[in-house]
Amino acid sequence: MQYDEFISLFTKCSDLVEITRRFLMSVLGPTGDYCTPPANKPHVDYVFMGLQRLEERCKEFFDEMQVKIQSHVEWGLKDVQLTEERLMSARDRLEQYVMYRIAEGSFRSVENKEEDAKLLHRMKVLSFLTYDALDIPQDLMDDTLLTIAMNELRNIIDCRTPMEKVACVEKSVSLVFRLLNLSRLKRDIVITQQSASEPSSQHHSNSPAGADDFLPLFIWVVLRAQVPQLYSNCEFIHAYLSPARLMGKAGYCLINLESAIAFLTHITPEYVSMDAKEFDRKWQEAEDALVP
């Protein structure tokens, strides 16, 4: 379901629009600053809570609205094509509609500036790591595709909703897998050509690029992208993305991103193909270079 289609259907349901308005006001308040409660007037029809328990409240709101959409006379009962996937798509679009409007506050509710700063600093220090140190085969180092994958991941900063943010992660992951597939295809072509020219000989090659090559390559992308607030963005997606989406491709890509972050956070010389003394020396040089 496209966003315009959702809005067209949603705006016809005045009761759903009203429920959504009250929820947004309970978060934003009358001034939109998430802090200022409404004046004590009889016509105020919502309970202002600002950012209190926002993650829990959002989940309850979206769950309730999903049920209401499914059974609504202007939507669910008349839309004979309201399949499970279409219903989930409607929830995604509602999430987009709501989270866009409370983006600053919802991100603030999970933001961890200390962890963001520590991770960014660590990625800058670890910039001395080479392909070989991460055991990445040379034939996988396609600068063009890897740069695009890094830029897709960097786009997460400019997105406001959890669905948009996780889409950046998905695009980055997809590009890494595309690179792996291209490498595998090239190796298969070479082996086929060799077999055709020398049918009686046995050809030995390195094992084809596959899933085992993915994480080191994606770690490289994350390391080189050096995305600010990356830790908080992962927390934001976890907190506010639909649980059903976290069970699918989006969740798989997010897990890989968190695995890459965990590796970079806890890396020691034993985790890479580099002499321990050389690792420590380059680490200290990088640390010194970052001192103002």
mmCIF file of C-alpha atoms in Angstrom:
data_model
loop_
_atom_site.group_PDB
_atom_site.id
_atom_site.type_symbol
_atom_site.label_atom_id
_atom_site.label_comp_id
_atom_site.label_asym_id
_atom_site.label_seq_id
_atom_site.Cartn_x
_atom_site.Cartn_y
_atom_site.Cartn_z
ATOM 1 C CA MET A 1 0.000 0.000 0.000
ATOM 2 C CA GLN A 2 1.423 3.341 -1.034
ATOM 3 C CA TYR A 3 1.379 6.254 1.403
ATOM 4 C CA ASP A 4 -1.014 8.333 -0.736
ATOM 5 C CA GLU A 5 -3.490 5.450 -0.849
ATOM 6 C CA PHE A 6 -3.297 5.084 2.920
ATOM 7 C CA ILE A 7 -3.924 8.796 3.479
ATOM 8 C CA SER A 8 -6.908 8.697 1.093
ATOM 9 C CA LEU A 9 -8.489 5.849 3.058
ATOM 10 C CA PHE A 10 -7.432 7.112 6.490
ATOM 11 C CA THR A 11 -8.857 10.603 6.103
ATOM 12 C CA LYS A 12 -12.282 9.122 5.306
ATOM 13 C CA CYS A 13 -12.352 7.533 8.775
ATOM 14 C CA SER A 14 -13.055 10.514 11.036
ATOM 15 C CA ASP A 15 -13.042 8.397 14.186
ATOM 16 C CA LEU A 16 -9.582 6.979 13.432
ATOM 17 C CA VAL A 17 -8.303 10.435 12.588
ATOM 18 C CA GLU A 18 -9.634 11.708 15.918
ATOM 19 C CA ILE A 19 -8.009 8.889 17.910
ATOM 20 C CA THR A 20 -4.718 9.621 16.166
ATOM 21 C CA ARG A 21 -5.017 13.348 16.854
ATOM 22 C CA ARG A 22 -5.530 12.734 20.568
ATOM 23 C CA PHE A 23 -2.551 10.400 20.692
ATOM 24 C CA LEU A 24 -0.314 12.918 18.950
ATOM 25 C CA MET A 25 -1.457 15.671 21.309
ATOM 26 C CA SER A 26 -0.766 13.427 24.302
ATOM 27 C CA VAL A 27 2.842 13.274 23.117
ATOM 28 C CA LEU A 28 3.440 16.740 21.667
ATOM 29 C CA GLY A 29 1.283 18.854 23.946
ATOM 30 C CA PRO A 30 -0.319 22.143 22.880
ATOM 31 C CA THR A 31 3.016 23.788 21.970
ATOM 32 C CA GLY A 32 4.618 20.778 20.306
ATOM 33 C CA ASP A 33 7.621 20.745 22.647
ATOM 34 C CA TYR A 34 6.820 17.429 24.400
ATOM 35 C CA CYS A 35 7.081 19.275 27.733
ATOM 36 C CA THR A 36 4.361 21.885 28.159
ATOM 37 C CA PRO A 37 1.034 20.504 29.451
ATOM 38 C CA PRO A 38 -2.236 22.021 28.263
ATOM 39 C CA ALA A 39 -3.977 24.683 30.291
ATOM 40 C CA ASN A 40 -6.641 23.281 32.592
ATOM 41 C CA LYS A 41 -9.595 23.843 30.330
ATOM 42 C CA PRO A 42 -12.747 21.738 29.968
ATOM 43 C CA HIS A 43 -12.352 21.250 26.208
ATOM 44 C CA VAL A 44 -8.998 19.423 26.461
ATOM 45 C CA ASP A 45 -9.847 15.869 25.380
ATOM 46 C CA TYR A 46 -6.509 14.128 25.864
ATOM 47 C CA VAL A 47 -4.157 13.258 28.713
ATOM 48 C CA PHE A 48 -0.771 14.855 28.182
ATOM 49 C CA MET A 49 2.143 12.507 28.951
ATOM 50 C CA GLY A 50 4.932 13.877 26.779
ATOM 51 C CA LEU A 51 7.737 11.335 26.430
ATOM 52 C CA GLN A 52 6.743 9.261 29.459
ATOM 53 C CA ARG A 53 6.558 5.546 28.559
ATOM 54 C CA LEU A 54 6.499 6.587 24.905
ATOM 55 C CA GLU A 55 7.764 3.277 23.518
ATOM 56 C CA GLU A 56 5.060 1.345 25.376
ATOM 57 C CA ARG A 57 2.355 3.860 24.468
ATOM 58 C CA CYS A 58 3.259 3.754 20.780
ATOM 59 C CA LYS A 59 3.043 -0.016 20.701
ATOM 60 C CA GLU A 60 -0.354 0.045 22.418
ATOM 61 C CA PHE A 61 -1.592 2.737 20.041
ATOM 62 C CA PHE A 62 -0.495 0.947 16.859
ATOM 63 C CA ASP A 63 -1.854 -2.399 18.092
ATOM 64 C CA GLU A 64 -5.219 -0.798 18.872
ATOM 65 C CA MET A 65 -5.359 1.010 15.537
ATOM 66 C CA GLN A 66 -4.510 -2.148 13.623
ATOM 67 C CA VAL A 67 -7.543 -3.856 15.146
ATOM 68 C CA LYS A 68 -9.746 -0.846 14.418
ATOM 69 C CA ILE A 69 -8.600 -0.620 10.790
ATOM 70 C CA GLN A 70 -9.238 -4.325 10.265
ATOM 71 C CA SER A 71 -12.860 -4.063 11.360
ATOM 72 C CA HIS A 72 -13.681 -0.510 10.262
ATOM 73 C CA VAL A 73 -16.813 -0.114 8.115
ATOM 74 C CA GLU A 74 -15.082 2.403 5.864
ATOM 75 C CA TRP A 75 -11.993 0.287 5.456
ATOM 76 C CA GLY A 76 -11.727 -3.247 6.737
ATOM 77 C CA LEU A 77 -15.228 -4.502 5.949
ATOM 78 C CA LYS A 78 -15.447 -2.840 2.546
ATOM 79 C CA ASP A 79 -11.911 -3.606 1.429
ATOM 80 C CA VAL A 80 -12.163 -7.198 0.243
ATOM 81 C CA GLN A 81 -8.426 -7.136 -0.501
ATOM 82 C CA LEU A 82 -7.467 -6.417 3.116
ATOM 83 C CA THR A 83 -5.083 -9.350 3.380
ATOM 84 C CA GLU A 84 -2.730 -9.809 6.318
ATOM 85 C CA GLU A 85 0.114 -8.245 4.361
ATOM 86 C CA ARG A 86 -2.073 -5.312 3.306
ATOM 87 C CA LEU A 87 -3.140 -4.796 6.899
ATOM 88 C CA MET A 88 0.505 -4.785 7.982
ATOM 89 C CA SER A 89 1.225 -2.303 5.208
ATOM 90 C CA ALA A 90 -1.548 -0.051 6.532
ATOM 91 C CA ARG A 91 0.061 -0.242 9.974
ATOM 92 C CA ASP A 92 3.415 0.676 8.415
ATOM 93 C CA ARG A 93 1.897 3.749 6.792
ATOM 94 C CA LEU A 94 0.172 4.769 10.003
ATOM 95 C CA GLU A 95 3.508 4.389 11.765
ATOM 96 C CA GLN A 96 5.061 6.599 9.098
ATOM 97 C CA TYR A 97 2.306 9.199 9.541
ATOM 98 C CA VAL A 98 2.618 9.304 13.337
ATOM 99 C CA MET A 99 6.356 8.836 13.828
ATOM 100 C CA TYR A 100 7.195 11.543 11.324
ATOM 101 C CA ARG A 101 5.300 13.992 13.520
ATOM 102 C CA ILE A 102 6.960 12.919 16.774
ATOM 103 C CA ALA A 103 10.367 12.083 15.311
ATOM 104 C CA GLU A 104 12.467 14.407 17.464
ATOM 105 C CA GLY A 105 10.851 13.386 20.730
ATOM 106 C CA SER A 106 10.773 9.660 20.029
ATOM 107 C CA PHE A 107 14.448 9.657 19.050
ATOM 108 C CA ARG A 108 15.280 11.675 22.149
ATOM 109 C CA SER A 109 13.498 9.076 24.290
ATOM 110 C CA VAL A 110 16.041 6.388 23.345
ATOM 111 C CA GLU A 111 19.091 8.483 22.479
ATOM 112 C CA ASN A 112 22.323 7.506 24.228
ATOM 113 C CA LYS A 113 24.847 10.241 23.468
ATOM 114 C CA GLU A 114 27.605 8.575 25.472
ATOM 115 C CA GLU A 115 27.399 5.281 23.561
ATOM 116 C CA ASP A 116 27.143 7.157 20.245
ATOM 117 C CA ALA A 117 30.297 9.123 20.982
ATOM 118 C CA LYS A 118 32.212 6.035 22.139
ATOM 119 C CA LEU A 119 31.253 4.051 19.028
ATOM 120 C CA LEU A 120 32.084 6.867 16.599
ATOM 121 C CA HIS A 121 35.453 7.425 18.298
ATOM 122 C CA ARG A 122 36.217 3.722 18.149
ATOM 123 C CA MET A 123 35.382 3.536 14.429
ATOM 124 C CA LYS A 124 37.686 6.476 13.720
ATOM 125 C CA VAL A 125 40.508 4.830 15.662
ATOM 126 C CA LEU A 126 40.001 1.496 13.879
ATOM 127 C CA SER A 127 40.298 3.097 10.451
ATOM 128 C CA PHE A 128 43.798 1.583 10.253
ATOM 129 C CA LEU A 129 42.310 -1.892 9.728
ATOM 130 C CA THR A 130 42.926 -3.290 6.239
ATOM 131 C CA TYR A 131 41.020 -5.789 4.091
ATOM 132 C CA ASP A 132 43.512 -8.469 5.055
ATOM 133 C CA ALA A 133 43.116 -7.733 8.760
ATOM 134 C CA LEU A 134 39.408 -8.569 8.448
ATOM 135 C CA ASP A 135 40.104 -11.602 6.231
ATOM 136 C CA ILE A 136 38.244 -10.093 3.281
ATOM 137 C CA PRO A 137 39.225 -11.652 -0.074
ATOM 138 C CA GLN A 138 40.723 -9.103 -2.461
ATOM 139 C CA ASP A 139 38.230 -9.952 -5.214
ATOM 140 C CA LEU A 140 35.422 -8.654 -2.987
ATOM 141 C CA MET A 141 36.857 -5.163 -2.729
ATOM 142 C CA ASP A 142 34.715 -3.294 -5.237
ATOM 143 C CA ASP A 143 35.178 0.341 -4.208
ATOM 144 C CA THR A 144 32.157 1.560 -6.166
ATOM 145 C CA LEU A 145 29.599 -0.832 -4.652
ATOM 146 C CA LEU A 146 31.090 -0.557 -1.180
ATOM 147 C CA THR A 147 30.992 3.239 -1.301
ATOM 148 C CA ILE A 148 27.325 3.117 -2.324
ATOM 149 C CA ALA A 149 26.639 0.696 0.561
ATOM 150 C CA MET A 150 28.348 3.112 2.970
ATOM 151 C CA ASN A 151 26.312 6.042 1.669
ATOM 152 C CA GLU A 152 23.068 4.094 2.012
ATOM 153 C CA LEU A 153 23.936 3.436 5.657
ATOM 154 C CA ARG A 154 24.810 7.111 6.209
ATOM 155 C CA ASN A 155 21.341 8.074 4.957
ATOM 156 C CA ILE A 156 19.921 6.702 8.211
ATOM 157 C CA ILE A 157 20.748 10.037 9.853
ATOM 158 C CA ASP A 158 18.418 12.000 7.571
ATOM 159 C CA CYS A 159 15.431 9.677 8.025
ATOM 160 C CA ARG A 160 12.765 10.358 10.630
ATOM 161 C CA THR A 161 10.751 7.151 10.958
ATOM 162 C CA PRO A 162 11.891 3.650 12.008
ATOM 163 C CA MET A 163 10.714 2.153 8.708
ATOM 164 C CA GLU A 164 12.747 4.664 6.712
ATOM 165 C CA LYS A 165 15.807 4.133 8.886
ATOM 166 C CA VAL A 166 15.747 0.347 8.668
ATOM 167 C CA ALA A 167 15.254 0.639 4.890
ATOM 168 C CA CYS A 168 18.684 2.297 4.737
ATOM 169 C CA VAL A 169 20.171 -0.692 6.548
ATOM 170 C CA GLU A 170 18.370 -3.097 4.184
ATOM 171 C CA LYS A 171 19.717 -1.299 1.109
ATOM 172 C CA SER A 172 23.250 -1.377 2.483
ATOM 173 C CA VAL A 173 23.011 -5.089 3.318
ATOM 174 C CA SER A 174 21.524 -5.843 -0.114
ATOM 175 C CA LEU A 175 24.441 -4.142 -1.850
ATOM 176 C CA VAL A 176 26.929 -6.238 0.112
ATOM 177 C CA PHE A 177 25.093 -9.424 -0.891
ATOM 178 C CA ARG A 178 25.000 -8.182 -4.485
ATOM 179 C CA LEU A 179 28.783 -7.857 -4.371
ATOM 180 C CA LEU A 180 29.086 -11.390 -2.993
ATOM 181 C CA ASN A 181 26.852 -12.733 -5.773
ATOM 182 C CA LEU A 182 28.864 -10.938 -8.464
ATOM 183 C CA SER A 183 32.074 -12.375 -7.050
ATOM 184 C CA ARG A 184 30.589 -15.870 -6.995
ATOM 185 C CA LEU A 185 29.404 -15.483 -10.583
ATOM 186 C CA LYS A 186 32.841 -14.340 -11.758
ATOM 187 C CA ARG A 187 34.509 -17.299 -10.051
ATOM 188 C CA ASP A 188 32.022 -19.722 -11.603
ATOM 189 C CA ILE A 189 32.713 -18.286 -15.061
ATOM 190 C CA VAL A 190 36.463 -18.663 -14.608
ATOM 191 C CA ILE A 191 36.115 -22.259 -13.430
ATOM 192 C CA THR A 192 33.796 -23.091 -16.351
ATOM 193 C CA GLN A 193 36.207 -21.589 -18.862
ATOM 194 C CA GLN A 194 39.131 -23.473 -17.341
ATOM 195 C CA SER A 195 37.186 -26.733 -17.402
ATOM 196 C CA ALA A 196 36.285 -26.219 -21.052
ATOM 197 C CA SER A 197 39.881 -25.571 -22.096
ATOM 198 C CA GLU A 198 41.392 -28.306 -19.929
ATOM 199 C CA PRO A 199 38.671 -30.923 -19.409
ATOM 200 C CA SER A 200 41.052 -33.609 -18.160
ATOM 201 C CA SER A 201 42.670 -31.517 -15.422
ATOM 202 C CA GLN A 202 41.362 -30.727 -11.980
ATOM 203 C CA HIS A 203 40.952 -27.094 -11.087
ATOM 204 C CA HIS A 204 41.301 -25.959 -7.539
ATOM 205 C CA SER A 205 40.166 -22.513 -6.363
ATOM 206 C CA ASN A 206 39.338 -20.760 -3.208
ATOM 207 C CA SER A 207 35.860 -21.497 -1.896
ATOM 208 C CA PRO A 208 33.200 -19.302 -3.503
ATOM 209 C CA ALA A 209 32.171 -16.124 -1.743
ATOM 210 C CA GLY A 210 29.188 -16.803 0.464
ATOM 211 C CA ALA A 211 27.491 -16.086 3.778
ATOM 212 C CA ASP A 212 30.773 -16.498 5.684
ATOM 213 C CA ASP A 213 32.208 -13.584 3.710
ATOM 214 C CA PHE A 214 29.222 -11.335 4.362
ATOM 215 C CA LEU A 215 29.818 -10.220 7.944
ATOM 216 C CA PRO A 216 33.500 -9.225 7.530
ATOM 217 C CA LEU A 217 32.553 -7.236 4.443
ATOM 218 C CA PHE A 218 29.604 -5.579 6.174
ATOM 219 C CA ILE A 219 31.823 -4.792 9.179
ATOM 220 C CA TRP A 220 34.110 -3.015 6.717
ATOM 221 C CA VAL A 221 31.152 -0.991 5.382
ATOM 222 C CA VAL A 222 30.019 -0.002 8.892
ATOM 223 C CA LEU A 223 33.574 0.855 9.948
ATOM 224 C CA ARG A 224 34.238 3.044 6.927
ATOM 225 C CA ALA A 225 30.813 4.707 6.924
ATOM 226 C CA GLN A 226 31.423 6.086 10.444
ATOM 227 C CA VAL A 227 27.767 7.001 10.942
ATOM 228 C CA PRO A 228 27.149 9.393 13.866
ATOM 229 C CA GLN A 229 24.495 8.339 16.389
ATOM 230 C CA LEU A 230 24.557 4.797 15.015
ATOM 231 C CA TYR A 231 23.998 3.184 18.410
ATOM 232 C CA SER A 232 20.949 5.366 19.113
ATOM 233 C CA ASN A 233 19.541 4.725 15.643
ATOM 234 C CA CYS A 234 19.605 0.977 16.300
ATOM 235 C CA GLU A 235 17.856 1.537 19.629
ATOM 236 C CA PHE A 236 15.265 3.739 17.912
ATOM 237 C CA ILE A 237 14.465 1.083 15.298
ATOM 238 C CA HIS A 238 14.175 -1.608 17.963
ATOM 239 C CA ALA A 239 11.900 0.557 20.076
ATOM 240 C CA TYR A 240 9.488 1.825 17.444
ATOM 241 C CA LEU A 241 9.466 -0.500 14.430
ATOM 242 C CA SER A 242 6.536 -2.896 14.172
ATOM 243 C CA PRO A 243 7.377 -6.197 15.937
ATOM 244 C CA ALA A 244 6.138 -8.081 12.866
ATOM 245 C CA ARG A 245 8.677 -6.275 10.684
ATOM 246 C CA LEU A 246 11.445 -7.064 13.155
ATOM 247 C CA MET A 247 10.680 -10.749 12.550
ATOM 248 C CA GLY A 248 11.377 -10.414 8.818
ATOM 249 C CA LYS A 249 14.048 -8.998 6.528
ATOM 250 C CA ALA A 250 14.240 -5.732 8.447
ATOM 251 C CA GLY A 251 15.030 -7.602 11.653
ATOM 252 C CA TYR A 252 17.645 -9.752 9.913
ATOM 253 C CA CYS A 253 19.428 -6.678 8.550
ATOM 254 C CA LEU A 254 19.257 -4.932 11.917
ATOM 255 C CA ILE A 255 20.789 -7.961 13.642
ATOM 256 C CA ASN A 256 23.676 -7.895 11.174
ATOM 257 C CA LEU A 257 24.228 -4.204 11.847
ATOM 258 C CA GLU A 258 24.237 -4.822 15.597
ATOM 259 C CA SER A 259 26.652 -7.737 15.109
ATOM 260 C CA ALA A 260 29.012 -5.441 13.213
ATOM 261 C CA ILE A 261 28.749 -2.836 15.972
ATOM 262 C CA ALA A 262 29.406 -5.468 18.637
ATOM 263 C CA PHE A 263 32.502 -6.664 16.788
ATOM 264 C CA LEU A 264 33.897 -3.126 16.496
ATOM 265 C CA THR A 265 33.036 -2.395 20.122
ATOM 266 C CA HIS A 266 34.826 -5.429 21.556
ATOM 267 C CA ILE A 267 37.588 -5.960 19.002
ATOM 268 C CA THR A 268 41.027 -7.028 20.269
ATOM 269 C CA PRO A 269 44.149 -8.100 18.355
ATOM 270 C CA GLU A 270 43.007 -11.725 18.647
ATOM 271 C CA TYR A 271 39.926 -10.933 16.544
ATOM 272 C CA VAL A 272 41.884 -9.785 13.468
ATOM 273 C CA SER A 273 44.679 -11.078 11.267
ATOM 274 C CA MET A 274 47.305 -8.672 12.521
ATOM 275 C CA ASP A 275 50.284 -8.907 14.826
ATOM 276 C CA ALA A 276 49.267 -7.836 18.331
ATOM 277 C CA LYS A 277 52.157 -5.381 18.686
ATOM 278 C CA GLU A 278 51.379 -3.815 15.315
ATOM 279 C CA PHE A 279 47.696 -3.569 16.276
ATOM 280 C CA ASP A 280 48.535 -1.821 19.562
ATOM 281 C CA ARG A 281 51.001 0.524 17.835
ATOM 282 C CA LYS A 282 48.528 1.576 15.154
ATOM 283 C CA TRP A 283 45.777 1.932 17.738
ATOM 284 C CA GLN A 284 47.914 4.332 19.784
ATOM 285 C CA GLU A 285 48.931 6.294 16.692
ATOM 286 C CA ALA A 286 45.277 6.671 15.721
ATOM 287 C CA GLU A 287 44.332 7.737 19.246
ATOM 288 C CA ASP A 288 47.115 10.348 19.276
ATOM 289 C CA ALA A 289 46.036 11.682 15.893
ATOM 290 C CA LEU A 290 42.514 12.301 17.209
ATOM 291 C CA VAL A 291 43.672 14.355 20.186
ATOM 292 C CA PRO A 292 42.797 18.044 19.532
#
